[in-house]
């Protein structure tokens, strides 16, 4: 018997042939996908306008969603983290961040990571595999399904007032008029540009009017800095916001922190970032994880300012998130403030990344590592799909 497959993984031609062989009208293909993407259903049974026999035939061969929620954690600030179990038993993390006017999904592109940045939990055990486009989309759907499916204000009550949260647009994602995802940051596990084709396929679906309706301008792709891939992404002409993980102002230091650096070098990374800006007109962000006594000195801030001066760049400073077993520490607030001042004085646009959901292992890769370590040690998996709720 064939394995049960997630429906969104089935190529359109194959789904149409499947429907044809059952004498079903081909518009059912769109109807079924729409139920999953826009209608939030997690079983074929819930697709109320499909004939019962068709629902049963679908359930015998496919599943609407292929992942299972292994763990769900909720932080006090409303951040949710999901650990999803994939069909081959691998684990992947994704996060939902709720702010006043935004609902942001932080998604992964790979199981593990092959880049090996020394301070990052995702790459500690190397790369297992790329995620499929369907697995990337499914993180978005799973996170979106956590959002309330009914607005708490009726349209009449809400008249003349801006709803306190974004609603799904009528017609587009509008099968359920609940809260919608507004933004995507590709900053979870893995190196997005090492799985570019699947990522683009997933983001195209997310951007489609009859998909999740999240346009490219609301998507941020964060990369370790692979110049050839950055140029390729630029040539694709999508309006994504690009973030490049710089983390050091010179090659000697960057090579110690980011093991891919000897192959790429800072100069070529900056050159490809300039190219991205030229092609897409979108200002590139440079991410810089601040590690105490490693890359946080006044001299290093000055060097970074020199490197970026004259570029239409933006610096995002990320105070290090503790990772169990790693020797790095977050700099003191005074050190961070001094670093910021130097960049500002040099006319560089700089922001410190807000910390979200820190008490729920929100730095990606940490929850997966913890659960895998427990499993290796023979600690039983929770039976419930929501094993640890509110692990604060
Ligand atoms: N592979 C991509 C996405 C990584 S996650 C990249 O390298 O950009 C997004 C950002 O979080 C990256 O800048 C990454 O270096 C940073 N990061 C990883 N681990 C971190 C930690 N423990 N604390 C703070 N930032 C971290």
Short mmCIF file of C-alpha atoms and ligand atoms in Angstrom, two decimals:
data_model
loop_
_atom_site.label_atom_id
_atom_site.label_comp_id
_atom_site.label_asym_id
_atom_site.label_seq_id
_atom_site.Cartn_x
_atom_site.Cartn_y
_atom_site.Cartn_z
CA UNK A 1 0.00 0.00 0.00
CA UNK A 2 1.16 3.51 -0.79
CA UNK A 3 2.04 5.78 2.08
CA UNK A 4 -0.51 8.45 2.96
CA UNK A 5 0.71 11.74 1.47
CA UNK A 6 0.06 15.35 2.44
CA UNK A 7 -2.30 16.81 -0.12
CA UNK A 8 -0.37 20.04 -0.69
CA UNK A 9 2.57 17.89 -1.77
CA UNK A 10 0.62 16.44 -4.70
CA UNK A 11 1.48 18.14 -8.01
CA UNK A 12 -1.52 19.79 -9.64
CA UNK A 13 -1.42 17.43 -12.68
CA UNK A 14 -1.49 14.41 -10.43
CA UNK A 15 -4.39 15.71 -8.37
CA UNK A 16 -6.36 16.52 -11.52
CA UNK A 17 -5.70 13.01 -12.90
CA UNK A 18 -6.79 11.54 -9.57
CA UNK A 19 -10.06 13.51 -9.68
CA UNK A 20 -10.64 12.65 -13.34
CA UNK A 21 -10.27 8.94 -12.63
CA UNK A 22 -13.07 9.31 -10.08
CA UNK A 23 -15.35 11.26 -12.43
CA UNK A 24 -15.04 14.36 -10.28
CA UNK A 25 -15.13 17.89 -11.71
CA UNK A 26 -11.65 19.39 -11.85
CA UNK A 27 -12.66 22.48 -9.91
CA UNK A 28 -12.59 20.22 -6.85
CA UNK A 29 -8.78 20.55 -6.85
CA UNK A 30 -9.04 24.25 -6.13
CA UNK A 31 -11.87 23.69 -3.68
CA UNK A 32 -9.84 21.16 -1.66
CA UNK A 33 -6.69 23.29 -1.52
CA UNK A 34 -8.74 26.30 -0.54
CA UNK A 35 -10.23 24.42 2.39
CA UNK A 36 -6.74 23.61 3.66
CA UNK A 37 -5.09 26.96 2.97
CA UNK A 38 -7.96 29.35 3.62
CA UNK A 39 -10.49 27.28 5.49
CA UNK A 40 -8.15 26.09 8.25
CA UNK A 41 -9.43 22.52 8.09
CA UNK A 42 -7.26 19.72 9.37
CA UNK A 43 -9.41 16.81 8.10
CA UNK A 44 -11.21 16.03 4.83
CA UNK A 45 -14.33 15.31 6.89
CA UNK A 46 -14.59 19.05 7.59
CA UNK A 47 -14.83 19.93 3.86
CA UNK A 48 -18.57 20.29 4.08
CA UNK A 49 -19.33 21.02 0.43
CA UNK A 50 -17.57 17.93 -0.95
CA UNK A 51 -19.54 14.70 -1.54
CA UNK A 52 -19.10 12.27 1.31
CA UNK A 53 -17.68 9.55 -0.95
CA UNK A 54 -15.03 11.94 -2.21
CA UNK A 55 -14.08 12.97 1.33
CA UNK A 56 -13.64 9.29 2.20
CA UNK A 57 -11.61 8.57 -0.94
CA UNK A 58 -9.35 11.53 -0.16
CA UNK A 59 -8.88 10.40 3.44
CA UNK A 60 -7.87 6.93 2.27
CA UNK A 61 -4.91 8.29 0.30
CA UNK A 62 -4.02 11.73 1.60
CA UNK A 63 -3.86 13.88 4.70
CA UNK A 64 -4.65 17.62 4.59
CA UNK A 65 -1.57 18.38 6.70
CA UNK A 66 1.41 16.04 6.93
CA UNK A 67 3.00 17.30 10.16
CA UNK A 68 2.01 16.63 13.74
CA UNK A 69 2.33 19.11 16.58
CA UNK A 70 4.86 17.50 18.89
CA UNK A 71 5.10 20.37 21.36
CA UNK A 72 3.50 23.74 21.73
CA UNK A 73 4.88 26.42 24.01
CA UNK A 74 3.33 29.77 24.81
CA UNK A 75 5.27 32.65 26.32
CA UNK A 76 3.87 35.43 28.48
CA UNK A 77 4.22 37.92 25.64
CA UNK A 78 1.92 35.81 23.43
CA UNK A 79 4.68 34.24 21.38
CA UNK A 80 3.95 30.64 20.43
CA UNK A 81 6.50 28.07 19.45
CA UNK A 82 5.59 24.86 17.66
CA UNK A 83 7.77 21.82 17.33
CA UNK A 84 6.46 19.88 14.34
CA UNK A 85 7.16 16.23 13.66
CA UNK A 86 7.62 15.47 9.98
CA UNK A 87 6.67 12.28 8.18
CA UNK A 88 10.18 10.84 8.49
CA UNK A 89 10.15 11.60 12.23
CA UNK A 90 12.44 14.62 11.96
CA UNK A 91 11.60 17.68 14.05
CA UNK A 92 11.34 21.27 12.94
CA UNK A 93 10.56 24.51 14.81
CA UNK A 94 8.48 27.54 13.95
CA UNK A 95 7.31 30.56 15.94
CA UNK A 96 4.30 32.90 15.91
CA UNK A 97 4.90 36.43 17.17
CA UNK A 98 1.81 38.53 17.93
CA UNK A 99 2.24 42.27 18.09
CA UNK A 100 -0.45 44.95 17.93
CA UNK A 101 -0.79 45.24 14.18
CA UNK A 102 1.30 42.28 13.07
CA UNK A 103 1.15 38.52 13.15
CA UNK A 104 4.57 37.26 12.17
CA UNK A 105 5.53 33.67 11.39
CA UNK A 106 9.18 32.74 11.86
CA UNK A 107 9.80 29.62 9.79
CA UNK A 108 12.55 27.06 9.15
CA UNK A 109 13.85 25.87 5.80
CA UNK A 110 16.00 22.90 6.82
CA UNK A 111 16.20 20.24 9.51
CA UNK A 112 19.37 21.28 11.28
CA UNK A 113 21.83 23.52 9.46
CA UNK A 114 25.11 23.00 7.65
CA UNK A 115 26.55 26.48 8.18
CA UNK A 116 27.94 25.82 11.67
CA UNK A 117 27.89 29.37 13.13
CA UNK A 118 29.58 28.81 16.48
CA UNK A 119 26.90 30.46 18.66
CA UNK A 120 23.84 28.91 17.00
CA UNK A 121 21.83 25.95 18.33
CA UNK A 122 20.43 24.92 14.93
CA UNK A 123 23.72 23.81 13.45
CA UNK A 124 25.22 21.99 16.44
CA UNK A 125 24.42 18.58 14.96
CA UNK A 126 24.85 19.58 11.33
CA UNK A 127 22.35 19.40 8.49
CA UNK A 128 19.85 16.55 8.26
CA UNK A 129 17.96 17.57 5.14
CA UNK A 130 16.15 20.32 3.24
CA UNK A 131 12.47 20.85 3.94
CA UNK A 132 10.07 20.40 1.03
CA UNK A 133 8.01 23.36 -0.15
CA UNK A 134 4.98 21.72 1.41
CA UNK A 135 6.73 21.39 4.79
CA UNK A 136 7.64 25.07 4.66
CA UNK A 137 4.06 26.09 3.82
CA UNK A 138 2.73 23.82 6.50
CA UNK A 139 4.58 25.74 9.20
CA UNK A 140 2.67 28.83 8.06
CA UNK A 141 -0.63 27.00 8.12
CA UNK A 142 0.00 25.45 11.53
CA UNK A 143 0.92 28.86 12.97
CA UNK A 144 -2.01 30.61 11.28
CA UNK A 145 -4.34 27.95 12.68
CA UNK A 146 -3.31 29.07 16.18
CA UNK A 147 -4.83 32.51 15.51
CA UNK A 148 -8.46 33.09 16.54
CA UNK A 149 -10.76 32.09 13.70
CA UNK A 150 -13.49 34.58 14.52
CA UNK A 151 -13.12 38.31 14.93
CA UNK A 152 -14.16 39.44 18.38
CA UNK A 153 -15.73 42.60 16.93
CA UNK A 154 -18.61 42.19 14.51
CA UNK A 155 -18.29 44.39 11.39
CA UNK A 156 -21.09 46.61 12.71
CA UNK A 157 -19.51 47.10 16.12
CA UNK A 158 -16.20 47.69 14.43
CA UNK A 159 -17.54 50.26 12.00
CA UNK A 160 -15.37 53.29 11.73
CA UNK A 161 -12.75 51.72 13.93
CA UNK A 162 -9.60 49.95 12.92
CA UNK A 163 -9.77 46.36 14.17
CA UNK A 164 -7.20 45.75 16.88
CA UNK A 165 -5.70 42.97 14.78
CA UNK A 166 -5.40 42.16 11.09
CA UNK A 167 -8.28 40.23 9.57
CA UNK A 168 -8.19 37.96 6.57
CA UNK A 169 -9.29 39.85 3.49
CA UNK A 170 -12.73 38.95 2.15
CA UNK A 171 -12.40 36.82 -0.95
CA UNK A 172 -8.70 36.07 -0.50
CA UNK A 173 -8.04 34.09 2.58
CA UNK A 174 -11.63 34.79 3.52
CA UNK A 175 -13.17 31.36 4.00
CA UNK A 176 -12.66 32.03 7.66
CA UNK A 177 -12.68 35.69 8.56
CA UNK A 178 -10.35 35.42 11.52
CA UNK A 179 -6.97 36.88 12.32
CA UNK A 180 -4.46 36.43 9.54
CA UNK A 181 -0.71 36.19 9.29
CA UNK A 182 0.72 39.47 8.05
CA UNK A 183 4.48 38.85 7.92
CA UNK A 184 6.97 36.04 7.43
CA UNK A 185 10.55 36.01 8.65
CA UNK A 186 12.68 33.16 7.35
CA UNK A 187 14.88 33.09 10.45
CA UNK A 188 14.19 29.67 11.86
CA UNK A 189 16.36 26.61 11.50
CA UNK A 190 18.53 26.25 8.45
CA UNK A 191 20.05 28.36 5.70
CA UNK A 192 17.22 29.57 3.43
CA UNK A 193 19.45 30.19 0.42
CA UNK A 194 20.73 26.61 0.57
CA UNK A 195 17.13 25.52 -0.10
CA UNK A 196 16.14 28.38 -2.35
CA UNK A 197 13.89 26.58 -4.86
CA UNK A 198 11.65 25.04 -2.21
CA UNK A 199 11.56 28.30 -0.27
CA UNK A 200 10.47 30.29 -3.33
CA UNK A 201 7.77 27.74 -4.16
CA UNK A 202 6.46 28.00 -0.60
CA UNK A 203 6.59 31.81 -0.51
CA UNK A 204 4.83 32.00 -3.88
CA UNK A 205 1.99 30.00 -2.41
CA UNK A 206 1.97 32.18 0.70
CA UNK A 207 1.83 35.28 -1.51
CA UNK A 208 -0.92 34.08 -3.83
CA UNK A 209 -4.26 35.90 -3.55
CA UNK A 210 -6.00 32.56 -3.00
CA UNK A 211 -3.16 31.47 -0.72
CA UNK A 212 -2.32 33.29 2.50
CA UNK A 213 -2.13 36.68 0.82
CA UNK A 214 1.26 37.59 2.36
CA UNK A 215 3.05 39.66 -0.29
CA UNK A 216 6.81 39.53 -0.88
CA UNK A 217 7.30 42.95 0.72
CA UNK A 218 6.15 41.42 4.00
CA UNK A 219 8.71 38.62 3.85
CA UNK A 220 12.23 38.81 5.30
CA UNK A 221 14.82 36.24 4.26
CA UNK A 222 17.85 35.97 6.52
CA UNK A 223 21.02 34.41 5.12
CA UNK A 224 24.47 33.57 6.43
CA UNK A 225 25.70 35.38 3.30
CA UNK A 226 26.12 33.22 0.20
CA UNK A 227 26.99 35.76 -2.55
CA UNK A 228 26.11 33.63 -5.61
CA UNK A 229 22.72 32.77 -4.12
CA UNK A 230 22.06 36.38 -3.09
CA UNK A 231 22.64 37.41 -6.72
CA UNK A 232 20.33 34.67 -7.91
CA UNK A 233 17.66 35.79 -5.48
CA UNK A 234 18.11 39.38 -6.69
CA UNK A 235 17.63 38.25 -10.30
CA UNK A 236 14.37 36.51 -9.42
CA UNK A 237 12.96 39.98 -8.86
CA UNK A 238 10.89 39.19 -5.79
CA UNK A 239 10.55 42.10 -3.38
CA UNK A 240 11.70 40.24 -0.28
CA UNK A 241 13.50 42.11 2.43
CA UNK A 242 17.00 40.60 2.65
CA UNK A 243 18.88 40.28 5.95
CA UNK A 244 22.52 39.23 5.91
CA UNK A 245 24.17 37.76 8.99
CA UNK A 246 27.44 39.67 9.18
CA UNK A 247 28.39 39.24 12.85
CA UNK A 248 31.94 40.61 12.45
CA UNK A 249 33.57 43.64 10.87
CA UNK A 250 36.60 41.82 9.40
CA UNK A 251 37.35 38.48 7.77
CA UNK A 252 39.73 37.23 10.47
CA UNK A 253 37.06 37.49 13.17
CA UNK A 254 34.18 36.43 10.94
CA UNK A 255 36.04 33.27 9.99
CA UNK A 256 36.20 32.34 13.68
CA UNK A 257 32.46 32.84 14.16
CA UNK A 258 30.99 31.88 10.80
CA UNK A 259 32.76 28.85 9.29
CA UNK A 260 31.53 29.55 5.74
CA UNK A 261 33.43 32.84 5.69
CA UNK A 262 36.70 31.63 4.12
CA UNK A 263 34.71 30.60 1.04
CA UNK A 264 32.73 33.82 0.73
CA UNK A 265 34.60 36.67 2.41
CA UNK A 266 32.98 39.88 3.58
CA UNK A 267 33.83 41.91 0.45
CA UNK A 268 31.89 39.64 -1.91
CA UNK A 269 28.97 39.40 0.52
CA UNK A 270 28.71 43.20 0.62
CA UNK A 271 29.03 43.35 -3.14
CA UNK A 272 26.16 40.89 -3.59
CA UNK A 273 24.08 42.82 -1.03
CA UNK A 274 24.68 46.02 -3.05
CA UNK A 275 23.55 44.14 -6.14
CA UNK A 276 20.39 43.04 -4.34
CA UNK A 277 19.64 46.65 -3.42
CA UNK A 278 20.26 47.83 -7.00
CA UNK A 279 17.97 45.20 -8.48
CA UNK A 280 15.14 45.36 -5.96
CA UNK A 281 15.44 48.80 -4.42
CA UNK A 282 15.08 47.28 -0.97
CA UNK A 283 17.50 48.30 1.71
CA UNK A 284 19.47 45.34 3.04
CA UNK A 285 19.68 44.68 6.78
CA UNK A 286 22.93 43.43 8.31
CA UNK A 287 22.43 41.27 11.36
CA UNK A 288 25.08 41.29 14.05
CA UNK A 289 24.82 38.93 17.02
CA UNK A 290 26.54 40.61 19.94
CA UNK A 291 28.77 38.16 21.83
CA UNK A 292 30.47 39.39 24.97
CA UNK A 293 34.22 39.95 24.51
CA UNK A 294 34.13 38.44 21.04
CA UNK A 295 32.71 41.08 18.67
CA UNK A 296 31.29 43.79 20.96
CA UNK A 297 34.17 46.23 21.48
CA UNK A 298 34.31 49.92 20.64
CA UNK A 299 37.01 49.25 18.03
CA UNK A 300 34.87 46.61 16.38
CA UNK A 301 31.90 48.99 16.30
CA UNK A 302 34.11 51.58 14.60
CA UNK A 303 35.34 49.03 12.11
CA UNK A 304 31.77 47.98 11.35
CA UNK A 305 30.79 51.61 10.84
CA UNK A 306 33.70 52.02 8.41
CA UNK A 307 32.65 48.94 6.49
CA UNK A 308 29.05 50.06 6.05
CA UNK A 309 29.53 53.80 5.69
CA UNK A 310 28.12 55.08 2.42
CA UNK A 311 25.86 52.06 1.98
CA UNK A 312 22.13 52.34 2.25
CA UNK A 313 22.25 49.78 5.02
CA UNK A 314 20.51 49.03 8.22
CA UNK A 315 22.10 47.21 11.16
CA UNK A 316 20.11 44.89 13.38
CA UNK A 317 21.97 44.11 16.59
CA UNK A 318 20.90 40.83 18.20
CA UNK A 319 21.88 40.32 21.83
CA UNK A 320 23.00 36.68 22.08
CA UNK A 321 20.29 34.27 23.23
CA UNK A 322 21.77 31.75 25.64
CA UNK A 323 22.26 28.26 24.22
CA UNK A 324 22.83 25.40 26.65
CA UNK A 325 26.37 24.14 26.47
CA UNK A 326 27.82 27.08 24.55
CA UNK A 327 30.34 29.39 26.22
CA UNK A 328 29.02 32.69 24.80
CA UNK A 329 27.36 35.43 26.81
CA UNK A 330 25.25 38.48 26.13
CA UNK A 331 27.13 41.79 26.50
CA UNK A 332 26.06 44.19 29.25
CA UNK A 333 23.49 46.87 28.41
CA UNK A 334 26.18 49.53 28.68
CA UNK A 335 28.33 47.74 26.11
CA UNK A 336 25.38 47.40 23.74
CA UNK A 337 24.52 51.09 24.19
CA UNK A 338 28.12 52.14 23.44
CA UNK A 339 28.14 49.95 20.33
CA UNK A 340 24.88 51.51 19.14
CA UNK A 341 26.16 55.05 19.74
CA UNK A 342 29.18 54.55 17.56
CA UNK A 343 27.11 53.27 14.67
CA UNK A 344 24.63 56.12 15.07
CA UNK A 345 27.38 58.72 15.18
CA UNK A 346 28.62 57.33 11.88
CA UNK A 347 25.15 57.92 10.42
CA UNK A 348 24.24 54.25 10.31
CA UNK A 349 20.69 53.20 10.87
CA UNK A 350 20.68 50.75 13.76
CA UNK A 351 18.15 48.82 15.81
CA UNK A 352 18.40 46.34 18.63
CA UNK A 353 16.28 43.26 17.99
CA UNK A 354 13.49 42.87 20.50
CA UNK A 355 13.60 39.70 22.44
CA UNK A 356 10.48 37.59 22.01
CA UNK A 357 9.45 34.55 23.95
CA UNK A 358 12.87 34.09 25.49
CA UNK A 359 11.54 31.81 28.22
CA UNK A 360 10.33 29.27 25.64
CA UNK A 361 13.64 28.52 23.92
CA UNK A 362 12.62 30.91 21.15
CA UNK A 363 16.13 30.98 19.71
CA UNK A 364 15.55 28.47 16.98
CA UNK A 365 16.99 25.02 17.25
CA UNK A 366 16.93 24.86 21.04
CA UNK A 367 13.59 23.13 21.57
CA UNK A 368 14.32 20.57 18.87
CA UNK A 369 17.68 19.85 20.45
CA UNK A 370 16.18 19.42 23.87
CA UNK A 371 13.48 17.02 22.68
CA UNK A 372 15.91 15.00 20.57
CA UNK A 373 18.30 14.71 23.47
CA UNK A 374 15.46 13.49 25.69
CA UNK A 375 14.44 10.93 23.10
CA UNK A 376 17.98 9.64 22.76
CA UNK A 377 18.08 9.32 26.52
CA UNK A 378 14.89 7.25 26.40
CA UNK A 379 12.51 9.79 27.93
CA UNK A 380 9.05 8.96 26.55
CA UNK A 381 7.39 11.29 24.10
CA UNK A 382 4.17 12.85 25.37
CA UNK A 383 1.12 11.18 23.84
CA UNK A 384 -0.82 14.39 23.55
CA UNK A 385 -0.07 16.62 20.59
CA UNK A 386 0.36 19.49 23.01
CA UNK A 387 2.92 18.10 25.34
CA UNK A 388 4.27 21.15 27.06
CA UNK A 389 1.91 24.05 27.11
CA UNK A 390 2.95 27.26 28.71
CA UNK A 391 6.40 26.04 29.68
CA UNK A 392 7.33 29.22 31.41
N1 LIG B 1 20.82 30.82 8.36
C1 LIG B 1 20.22 32.13 8.41
C2 LIG B 1 19.05 32.20 9.42
C3 LIG B 1 19.52 32.02 10.82
S1 LIG B 1 18.50 32.56 12.16
C4 LIG B 1 21.28 33.15 8.78
O1 LIG B 1 22.39 32.77 9.07
O2 LIG B 1 20.97 34.34 8.72
C5 LIG B 1 18.43 34.30 12.10
C6 LIG B 1 19.49 35.06 12.87
O3 LIG B 1 19.61 34.63 14.23
C7 LIG B 1 20.87 34.93 12.24
O4 LIG B 1 21.47 36.20 12.16
C8 LIG B 1 21.59 34.06 13.24
O5 LIG B 1 22.98 34.22 13.17
C9 LIG B 1 20.98 34.53 14.54
N2 LIG B 1 21.19 33.62 15.68
C10 LIG B 1 21.39 32.29 15.67
N3 LIG B 1 21.57 31.81 16.92
C11 LIG B 1 21.47 32.86 17.75
C12 LIG B 1 21.55 33.01 19.18
N4 LIG B 1 21.77 31.98 19.98
N5 LIG B 1 21.38 34.25 19.68
C13 LIG B 1 21.13 35.30 18.88
N6 LIG B 1 21.04 35.22 17.54
C14 LIG B 1 21.22 34.02 16.98
#
